[in-house]
Coordinates of C-alpha atoms in Angstrom, one line a residue:
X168 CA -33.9 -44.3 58.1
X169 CA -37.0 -42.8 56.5
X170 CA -37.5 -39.0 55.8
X171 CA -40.6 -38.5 54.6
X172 CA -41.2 -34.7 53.3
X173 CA -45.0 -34.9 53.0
X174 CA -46.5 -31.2 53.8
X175 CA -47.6 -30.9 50.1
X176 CA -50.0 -32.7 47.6
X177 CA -48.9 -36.1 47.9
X178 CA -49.5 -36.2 51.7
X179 CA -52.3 -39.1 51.4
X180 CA -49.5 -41.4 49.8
X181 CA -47.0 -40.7 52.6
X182 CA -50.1 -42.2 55.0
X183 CA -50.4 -45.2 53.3
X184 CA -46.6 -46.0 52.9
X185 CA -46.6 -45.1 57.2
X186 CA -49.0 -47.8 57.3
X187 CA -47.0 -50.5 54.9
X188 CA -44.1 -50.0 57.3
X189 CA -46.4 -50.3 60.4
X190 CA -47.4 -53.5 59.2
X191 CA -44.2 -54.8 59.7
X192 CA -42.4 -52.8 62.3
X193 CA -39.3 -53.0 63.3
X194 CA -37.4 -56.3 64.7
X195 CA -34.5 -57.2 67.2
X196 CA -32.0 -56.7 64.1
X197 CA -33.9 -54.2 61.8
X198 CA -35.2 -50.6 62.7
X199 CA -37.4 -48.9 61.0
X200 CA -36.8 -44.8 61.9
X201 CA -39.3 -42.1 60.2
X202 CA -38.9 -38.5 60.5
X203 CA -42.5 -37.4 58.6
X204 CA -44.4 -34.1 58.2
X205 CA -47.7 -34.4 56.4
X206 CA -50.0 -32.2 55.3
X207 CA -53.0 -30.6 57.2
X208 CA -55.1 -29.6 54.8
X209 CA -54.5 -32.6 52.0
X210 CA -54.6 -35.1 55.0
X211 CA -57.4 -35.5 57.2
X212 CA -55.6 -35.5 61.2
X213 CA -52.4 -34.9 59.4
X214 CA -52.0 -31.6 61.2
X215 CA -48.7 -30.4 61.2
X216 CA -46.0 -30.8 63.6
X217 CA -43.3 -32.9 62.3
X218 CA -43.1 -36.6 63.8
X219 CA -39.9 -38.7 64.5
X220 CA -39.1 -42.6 66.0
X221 CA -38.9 -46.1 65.9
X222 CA -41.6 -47.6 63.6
X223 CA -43.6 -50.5 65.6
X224 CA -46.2 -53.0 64.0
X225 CA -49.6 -51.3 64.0
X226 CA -52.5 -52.8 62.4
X227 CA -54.8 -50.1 62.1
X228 CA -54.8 -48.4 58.4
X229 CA -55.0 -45.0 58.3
X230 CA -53.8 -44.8 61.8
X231 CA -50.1 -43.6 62.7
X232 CA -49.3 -45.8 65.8
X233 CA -48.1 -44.4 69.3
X234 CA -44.9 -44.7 69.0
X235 CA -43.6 -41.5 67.4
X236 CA -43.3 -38.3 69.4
X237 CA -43.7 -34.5 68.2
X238 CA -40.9 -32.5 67.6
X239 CA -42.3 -29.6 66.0
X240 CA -42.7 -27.9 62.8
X241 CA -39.3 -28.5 61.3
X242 CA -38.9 -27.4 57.5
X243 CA -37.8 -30.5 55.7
X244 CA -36.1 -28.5 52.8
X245 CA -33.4 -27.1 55.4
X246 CA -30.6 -29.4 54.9
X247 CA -29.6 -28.6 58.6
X248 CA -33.0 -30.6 59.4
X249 CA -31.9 -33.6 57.6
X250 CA -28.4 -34.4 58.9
X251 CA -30.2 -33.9 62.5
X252 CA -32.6 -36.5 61.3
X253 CA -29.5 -38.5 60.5
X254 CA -27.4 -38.1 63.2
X255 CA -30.2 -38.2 65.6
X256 CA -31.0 -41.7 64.2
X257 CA -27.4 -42.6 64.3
X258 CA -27.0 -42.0 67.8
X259 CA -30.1 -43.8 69.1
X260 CA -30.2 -46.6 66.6
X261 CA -26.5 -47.6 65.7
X262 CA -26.5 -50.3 62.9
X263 CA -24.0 -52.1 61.3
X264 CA -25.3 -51.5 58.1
X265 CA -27.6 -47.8 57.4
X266 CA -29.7 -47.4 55.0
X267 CA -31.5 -43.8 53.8
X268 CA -34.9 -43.3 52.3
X269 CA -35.7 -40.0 50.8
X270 CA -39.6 -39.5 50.2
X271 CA -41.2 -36.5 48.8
X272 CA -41.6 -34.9 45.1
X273 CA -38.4 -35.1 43.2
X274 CA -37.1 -33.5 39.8
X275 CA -33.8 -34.4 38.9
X276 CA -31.1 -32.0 39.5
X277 CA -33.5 -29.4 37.2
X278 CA -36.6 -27.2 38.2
X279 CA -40.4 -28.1 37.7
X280 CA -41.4 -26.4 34.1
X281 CA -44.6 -25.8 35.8
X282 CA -46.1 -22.2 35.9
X283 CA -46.8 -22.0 39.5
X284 CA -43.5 -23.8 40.8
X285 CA -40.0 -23.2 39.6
X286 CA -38.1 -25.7 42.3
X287 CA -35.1 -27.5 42.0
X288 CA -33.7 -30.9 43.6
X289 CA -36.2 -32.8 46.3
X290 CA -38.6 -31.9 49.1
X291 CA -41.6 -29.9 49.3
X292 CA -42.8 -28.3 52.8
X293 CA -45.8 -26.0 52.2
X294 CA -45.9 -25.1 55.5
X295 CA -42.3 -24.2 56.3
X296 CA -40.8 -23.0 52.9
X297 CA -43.8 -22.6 50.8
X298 CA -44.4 -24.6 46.9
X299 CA -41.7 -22.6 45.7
X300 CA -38.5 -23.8 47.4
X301 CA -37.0 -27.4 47.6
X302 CA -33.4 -28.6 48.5
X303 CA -31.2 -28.8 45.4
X304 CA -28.9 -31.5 45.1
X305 CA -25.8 -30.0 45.8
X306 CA -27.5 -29.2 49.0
X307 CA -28.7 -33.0 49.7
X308 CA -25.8 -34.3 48.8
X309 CA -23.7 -32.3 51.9
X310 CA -26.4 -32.8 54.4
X311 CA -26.3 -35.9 53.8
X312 CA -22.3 -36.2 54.0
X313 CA -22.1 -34.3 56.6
X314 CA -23.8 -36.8 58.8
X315 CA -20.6 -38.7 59.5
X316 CA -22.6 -42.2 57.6
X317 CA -21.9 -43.6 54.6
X318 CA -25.0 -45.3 53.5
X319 CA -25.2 -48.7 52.3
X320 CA -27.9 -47.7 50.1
X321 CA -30.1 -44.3 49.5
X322 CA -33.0 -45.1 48.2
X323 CA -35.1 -41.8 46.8
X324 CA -38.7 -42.9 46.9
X325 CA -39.3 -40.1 44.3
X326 CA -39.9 -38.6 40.4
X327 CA -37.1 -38.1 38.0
X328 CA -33.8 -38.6 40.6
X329 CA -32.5 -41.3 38.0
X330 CA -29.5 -39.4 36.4
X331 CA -26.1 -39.4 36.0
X332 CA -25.7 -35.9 37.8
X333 CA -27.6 -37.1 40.5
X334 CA -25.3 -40.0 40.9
X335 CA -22.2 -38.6 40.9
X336 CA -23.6 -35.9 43.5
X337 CA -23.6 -38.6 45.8
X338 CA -20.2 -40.1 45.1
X339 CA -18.6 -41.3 48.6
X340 CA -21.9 -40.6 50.3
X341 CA -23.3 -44.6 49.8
X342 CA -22.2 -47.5 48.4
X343 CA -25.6 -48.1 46.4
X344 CA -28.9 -45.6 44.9
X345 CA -31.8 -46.7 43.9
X346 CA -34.0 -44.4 42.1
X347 CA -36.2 -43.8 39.3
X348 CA -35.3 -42.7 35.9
X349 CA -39.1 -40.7 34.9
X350 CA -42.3 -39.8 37.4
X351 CA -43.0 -42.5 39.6
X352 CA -46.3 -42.9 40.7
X353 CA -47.8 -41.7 44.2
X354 CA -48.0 -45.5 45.3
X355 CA -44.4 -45.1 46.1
X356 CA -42.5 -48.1 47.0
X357 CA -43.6 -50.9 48.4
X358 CA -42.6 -51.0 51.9
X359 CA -44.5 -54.0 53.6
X360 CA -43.0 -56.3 50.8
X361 CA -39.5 -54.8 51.0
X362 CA -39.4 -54.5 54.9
X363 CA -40.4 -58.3 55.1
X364 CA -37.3 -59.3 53.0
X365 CA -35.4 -57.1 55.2
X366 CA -36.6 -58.4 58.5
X367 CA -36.4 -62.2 57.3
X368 CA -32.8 -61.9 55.9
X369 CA -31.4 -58.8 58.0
X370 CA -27.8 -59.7 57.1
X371 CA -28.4 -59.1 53.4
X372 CA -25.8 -56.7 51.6
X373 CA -26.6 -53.6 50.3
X374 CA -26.5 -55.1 46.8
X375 CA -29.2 -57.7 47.7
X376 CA -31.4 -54.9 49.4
X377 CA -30.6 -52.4 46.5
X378 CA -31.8 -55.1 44.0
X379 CA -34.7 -55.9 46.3
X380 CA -36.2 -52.8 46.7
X381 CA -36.1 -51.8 42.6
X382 CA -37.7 -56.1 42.3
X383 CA -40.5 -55.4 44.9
X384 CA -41.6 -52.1 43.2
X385 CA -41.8 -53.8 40.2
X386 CA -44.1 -56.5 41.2
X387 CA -45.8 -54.2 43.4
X388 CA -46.7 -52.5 39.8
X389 CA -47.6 -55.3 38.0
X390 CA -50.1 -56.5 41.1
X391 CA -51.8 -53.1 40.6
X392 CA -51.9 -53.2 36.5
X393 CA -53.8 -50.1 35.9
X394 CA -53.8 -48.9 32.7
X395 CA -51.3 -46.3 31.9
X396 CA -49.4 -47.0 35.2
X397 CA -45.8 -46.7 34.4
X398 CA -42.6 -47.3 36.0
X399 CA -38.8 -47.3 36.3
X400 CA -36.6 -48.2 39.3
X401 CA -32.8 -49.0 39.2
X402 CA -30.1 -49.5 41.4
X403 CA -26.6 -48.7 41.0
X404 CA -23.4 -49.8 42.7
X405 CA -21.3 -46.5 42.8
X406 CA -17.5 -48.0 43.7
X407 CA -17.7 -47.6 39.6
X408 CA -19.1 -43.8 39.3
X409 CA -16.0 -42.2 39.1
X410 CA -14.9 -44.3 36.9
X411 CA -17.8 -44.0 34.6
X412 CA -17.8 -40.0 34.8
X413 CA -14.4 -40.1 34.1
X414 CA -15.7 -41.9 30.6
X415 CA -18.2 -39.4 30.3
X416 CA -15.9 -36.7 30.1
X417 CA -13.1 -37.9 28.0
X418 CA -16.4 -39.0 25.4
X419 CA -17.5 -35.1 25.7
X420 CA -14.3 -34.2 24.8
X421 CA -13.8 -35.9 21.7
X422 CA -17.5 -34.8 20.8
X423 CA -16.7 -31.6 21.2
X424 CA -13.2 -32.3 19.2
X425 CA -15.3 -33.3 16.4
X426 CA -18.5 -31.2 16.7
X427 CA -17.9 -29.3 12.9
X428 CA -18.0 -33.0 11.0
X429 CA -20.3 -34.3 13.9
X430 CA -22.8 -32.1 15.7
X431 CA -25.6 -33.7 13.2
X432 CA -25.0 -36.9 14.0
X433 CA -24.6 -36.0 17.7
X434 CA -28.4 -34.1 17.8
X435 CA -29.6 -37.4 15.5
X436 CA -28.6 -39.8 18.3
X437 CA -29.8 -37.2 21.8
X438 CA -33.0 -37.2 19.7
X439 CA -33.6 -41.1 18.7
X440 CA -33.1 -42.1 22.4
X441 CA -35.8 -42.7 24.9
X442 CA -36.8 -39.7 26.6
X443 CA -39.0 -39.5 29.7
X444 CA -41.6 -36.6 31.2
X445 CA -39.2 -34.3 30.9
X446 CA -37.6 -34.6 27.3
X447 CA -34.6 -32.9 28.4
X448 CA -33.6 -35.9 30.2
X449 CA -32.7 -38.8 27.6
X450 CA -31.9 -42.4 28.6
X451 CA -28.2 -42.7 29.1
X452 CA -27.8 -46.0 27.4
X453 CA -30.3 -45.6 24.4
X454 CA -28.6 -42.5 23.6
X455 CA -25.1 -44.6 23.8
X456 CA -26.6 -47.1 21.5
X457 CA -27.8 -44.4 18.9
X458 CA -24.5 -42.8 18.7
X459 CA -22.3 -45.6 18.6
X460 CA -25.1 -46.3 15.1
X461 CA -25.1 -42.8 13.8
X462 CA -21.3 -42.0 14.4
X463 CA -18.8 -41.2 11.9
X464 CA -16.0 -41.0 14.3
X465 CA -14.7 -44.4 15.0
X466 CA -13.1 -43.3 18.3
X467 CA -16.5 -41.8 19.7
X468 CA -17.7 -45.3 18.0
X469 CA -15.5 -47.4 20.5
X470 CA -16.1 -44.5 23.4
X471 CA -19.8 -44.9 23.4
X472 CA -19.4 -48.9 23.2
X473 CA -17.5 -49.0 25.9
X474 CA -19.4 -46.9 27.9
X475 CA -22.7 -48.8 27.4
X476 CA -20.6 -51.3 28.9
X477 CA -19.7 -49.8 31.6
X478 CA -23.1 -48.5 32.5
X479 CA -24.5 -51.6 32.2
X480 CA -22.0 -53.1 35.0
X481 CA -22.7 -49.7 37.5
X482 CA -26.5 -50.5 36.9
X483 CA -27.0 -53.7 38.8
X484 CA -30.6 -54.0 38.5
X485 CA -33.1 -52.4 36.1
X486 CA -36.6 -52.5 36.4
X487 CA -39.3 -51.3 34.4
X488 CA -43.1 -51.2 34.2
X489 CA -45.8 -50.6 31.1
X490 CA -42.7 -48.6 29.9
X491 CA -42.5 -47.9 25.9
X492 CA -39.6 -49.2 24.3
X493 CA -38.8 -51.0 27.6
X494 CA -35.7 -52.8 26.3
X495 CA -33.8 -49.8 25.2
X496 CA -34.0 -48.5 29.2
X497 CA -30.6 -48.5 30.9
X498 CA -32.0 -47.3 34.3
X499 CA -30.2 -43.8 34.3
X500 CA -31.2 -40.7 32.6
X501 CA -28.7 -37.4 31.5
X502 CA -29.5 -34.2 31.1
X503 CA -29.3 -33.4 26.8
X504 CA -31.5 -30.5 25.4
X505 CA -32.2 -29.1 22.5
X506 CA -33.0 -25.5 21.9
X507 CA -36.4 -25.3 23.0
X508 CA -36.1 -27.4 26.4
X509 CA -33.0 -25.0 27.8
X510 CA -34.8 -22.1 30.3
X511 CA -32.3 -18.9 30.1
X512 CA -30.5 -19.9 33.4
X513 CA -30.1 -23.7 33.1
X514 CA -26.6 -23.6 32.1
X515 CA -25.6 -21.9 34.9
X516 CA -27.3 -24.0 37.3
X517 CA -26.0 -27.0 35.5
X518 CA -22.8 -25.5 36.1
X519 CA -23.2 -25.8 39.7
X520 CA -23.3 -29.9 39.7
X521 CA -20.2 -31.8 40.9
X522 CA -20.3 -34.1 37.2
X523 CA -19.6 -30.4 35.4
X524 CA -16.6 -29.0 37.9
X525 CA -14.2 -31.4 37.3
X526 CA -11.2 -30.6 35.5
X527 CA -11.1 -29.9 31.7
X528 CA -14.1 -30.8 29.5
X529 CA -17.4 -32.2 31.0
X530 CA -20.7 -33.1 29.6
X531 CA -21.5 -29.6 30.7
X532 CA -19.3 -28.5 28.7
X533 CA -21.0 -30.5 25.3
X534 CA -24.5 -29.5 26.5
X535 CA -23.1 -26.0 26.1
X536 CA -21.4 -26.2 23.4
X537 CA -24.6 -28.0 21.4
X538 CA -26.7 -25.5 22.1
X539 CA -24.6 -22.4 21.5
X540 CA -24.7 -21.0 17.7
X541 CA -20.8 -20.1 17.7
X542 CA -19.8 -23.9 18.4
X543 CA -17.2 -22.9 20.6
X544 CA -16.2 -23.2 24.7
X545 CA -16.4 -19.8 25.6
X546 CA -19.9 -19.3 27.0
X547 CA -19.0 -22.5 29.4
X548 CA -15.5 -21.9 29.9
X549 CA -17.0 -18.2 31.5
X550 CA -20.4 -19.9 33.2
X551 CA -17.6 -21.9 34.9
X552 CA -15.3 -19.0 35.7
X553 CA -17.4 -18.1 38.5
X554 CA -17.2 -21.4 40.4
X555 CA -14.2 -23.5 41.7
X556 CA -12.9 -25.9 39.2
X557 CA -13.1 -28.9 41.4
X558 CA -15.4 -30.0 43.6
X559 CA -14.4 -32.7 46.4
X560 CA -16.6 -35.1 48.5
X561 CA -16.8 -33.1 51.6

């Protein structure tokens, strides 16, 4: 399944990648479904109402082939759009195996810094909910569950959805995500490769297809080799997420035990590790590395080790292109501000994500706690007193 959110700027791209998939088309064991919405005015004969169906091989570029029908204008921000996508897939195209691609501008769980949008989440419809609006995780995460599938893999063809809170978002919603730590570039993924794979070996895992998809982009990168083209793709197996965020919290905890003898060393090590277009977002595993170096504290010294660890196994592929400081990438990114990067309301909306509504301390509760001149709980503990403490997969 395909659901390709391209009424906005990057409507071209969503063409091409229509015509990658075309050149494959579906088979006897694989099919290819699309739900896509392009734009009329950035795509010539892209005008407007929303397309759905069974991708067939269609040589003609630039050409979307006959065998999609019209189903309107839907608004592909509406979460109620995409778990009819889903169903509606389901129900006429049962598999044994499902896999979800989300396609459109992405940022993280966090909202575009730029002055003339201030979205959150994934998806851009111009048409139907304006530049200003997109569906926030939270929101992508229930539609999505609220199909009735659990995904093999979701793979978000996409900017920036490479983080821990995006991760745990989807807990129990698929067994693998693939995604991309920093801006991925409007080539998108590399659907004729991937699809080929898929059609010559249809009863590969989701591991193997997981691991695919993140390999093909890569070398679909490197065939390009522009200058300044940069990429990072990963894929992670989440039967280990709640472990890991369970990790996460009790290593929050101790930091924030420890913040009076610490909270240098802390800042030292969220500001060594690799950052990415937004420089709120900091490489999980560098920053690991650079506090399990800067560290006083030997238990936050074994905490971080062994979470680096564990990160590494959840992280089953990691691939990156003309990347700086390439090695030190784990393939996923966490939110870690300082002062300066931290609009008025982002704690609050940070408060919102499942990762920061479990039980006791969270890395919510850290981020908070860094950037809050008393050093103390309160702010969070009443940014949280407003929402349920727990938050279940629905």
């Amino acid at each position: 399944m395909v659901y390709l959110a391209a009424d906005n700027d990057i409507s071209h791209a969503a063409l091409v990648d229509i015509d990658e998939m075309e050149e494959v088309g579906s088979s006897y064991n694989v099919n290819i479904v699309v739900q896509a919405e392009f734009s009329s005015v950035q795509t010539d004969g892209g005008a407007a109402p929303t397309i759905r169906g069974r991708v067939m091989h269609d040589a003609r570029p630039g050409v979307i082939g006959p065998w999609h029908e019209e189903i309107g204008n839907r608004d592909m921000t509406d979460p109620v759009t995409l778990t009819e996508f889903i169903t509606w897939a389901a129900e006429n195209y049962p598999a044994d195996r499902y896999a979800l691609v989300l396609w459109s501008h992405g940022s993280g769980w966090k909202e575009y810094t730029a002055s003339f949008i201030a979205p959150k989440g994934m998806f851009i419809d111009y048409t139907s909910a304006g530049r200003s609006v997109m569906m926030t995780i939270g929101e992508l995460a229930r539609a999505v569950r609220e199909s009735g599938i659990v995904f093999d893999i979701i793979n978000f063809d996409a900017c920036l959805m490479g983080m821990y809170e995006v991760a745990y978002e989807f807990r129990g919603a698929a067994d693998h995500l693939v995604f991309s730590e920093g801006l991925y570039p409007s080539y998108g993924d590399s659907y004729d490769t991937i699809l080929r794979e898929l059609v010559n070996s249809p009863s590969m895992d989701g591991s193997r297809l997981a691991k695919t998809i993140a390999g093909k982009c890569r070398e679909f990168y490197e065939q390009i080799g522009l200058d300044g083209l940069v990429m990072t793709k990963s894929a992670v197996d989440m039967s280990g997420i709640d472990r890991f965020h369970a990790g996460m919290c009790e290593l929050a905890e101790r930091l924030c035990d420890c913040m009076d003898t610490e909270q240098g060393r802390i800042e030292d090590a969220r500001d060594a590790a690799v950052c990415f277009e937004y420089p709120e977002n900091r490489d999980l595993g560098s920053f690991l590395n650079e506090l399990a170096l800067l560290t006083s504290d030997p238990d936050v010294r074994l905490m971080s080790e062994d979470l680096r660890k564990a990160l590494s196994r959840i992280v089953i592929c990691n691939e990156t292109y003309g990347m700086d400081r390439a090695d030190e990438i784990s393939g996923m990114s966490i939110y870690f501000p300082d002062q300066h990067q931290a609009a008025e309301d982002d704690l609050s909306r940070y408060a919102e994500l499942a990762c920061n509504r479990s039980p006791g301390t969270t890395w919510g509760s850290l981020v908070s706690m860094i950037l809050s001149e008393s050093k103390t709980l309160d702010d969070w503990e009443y940014i949280l007193a407003g929402t349920d403490s727990i938050v279940e997969p629905e």
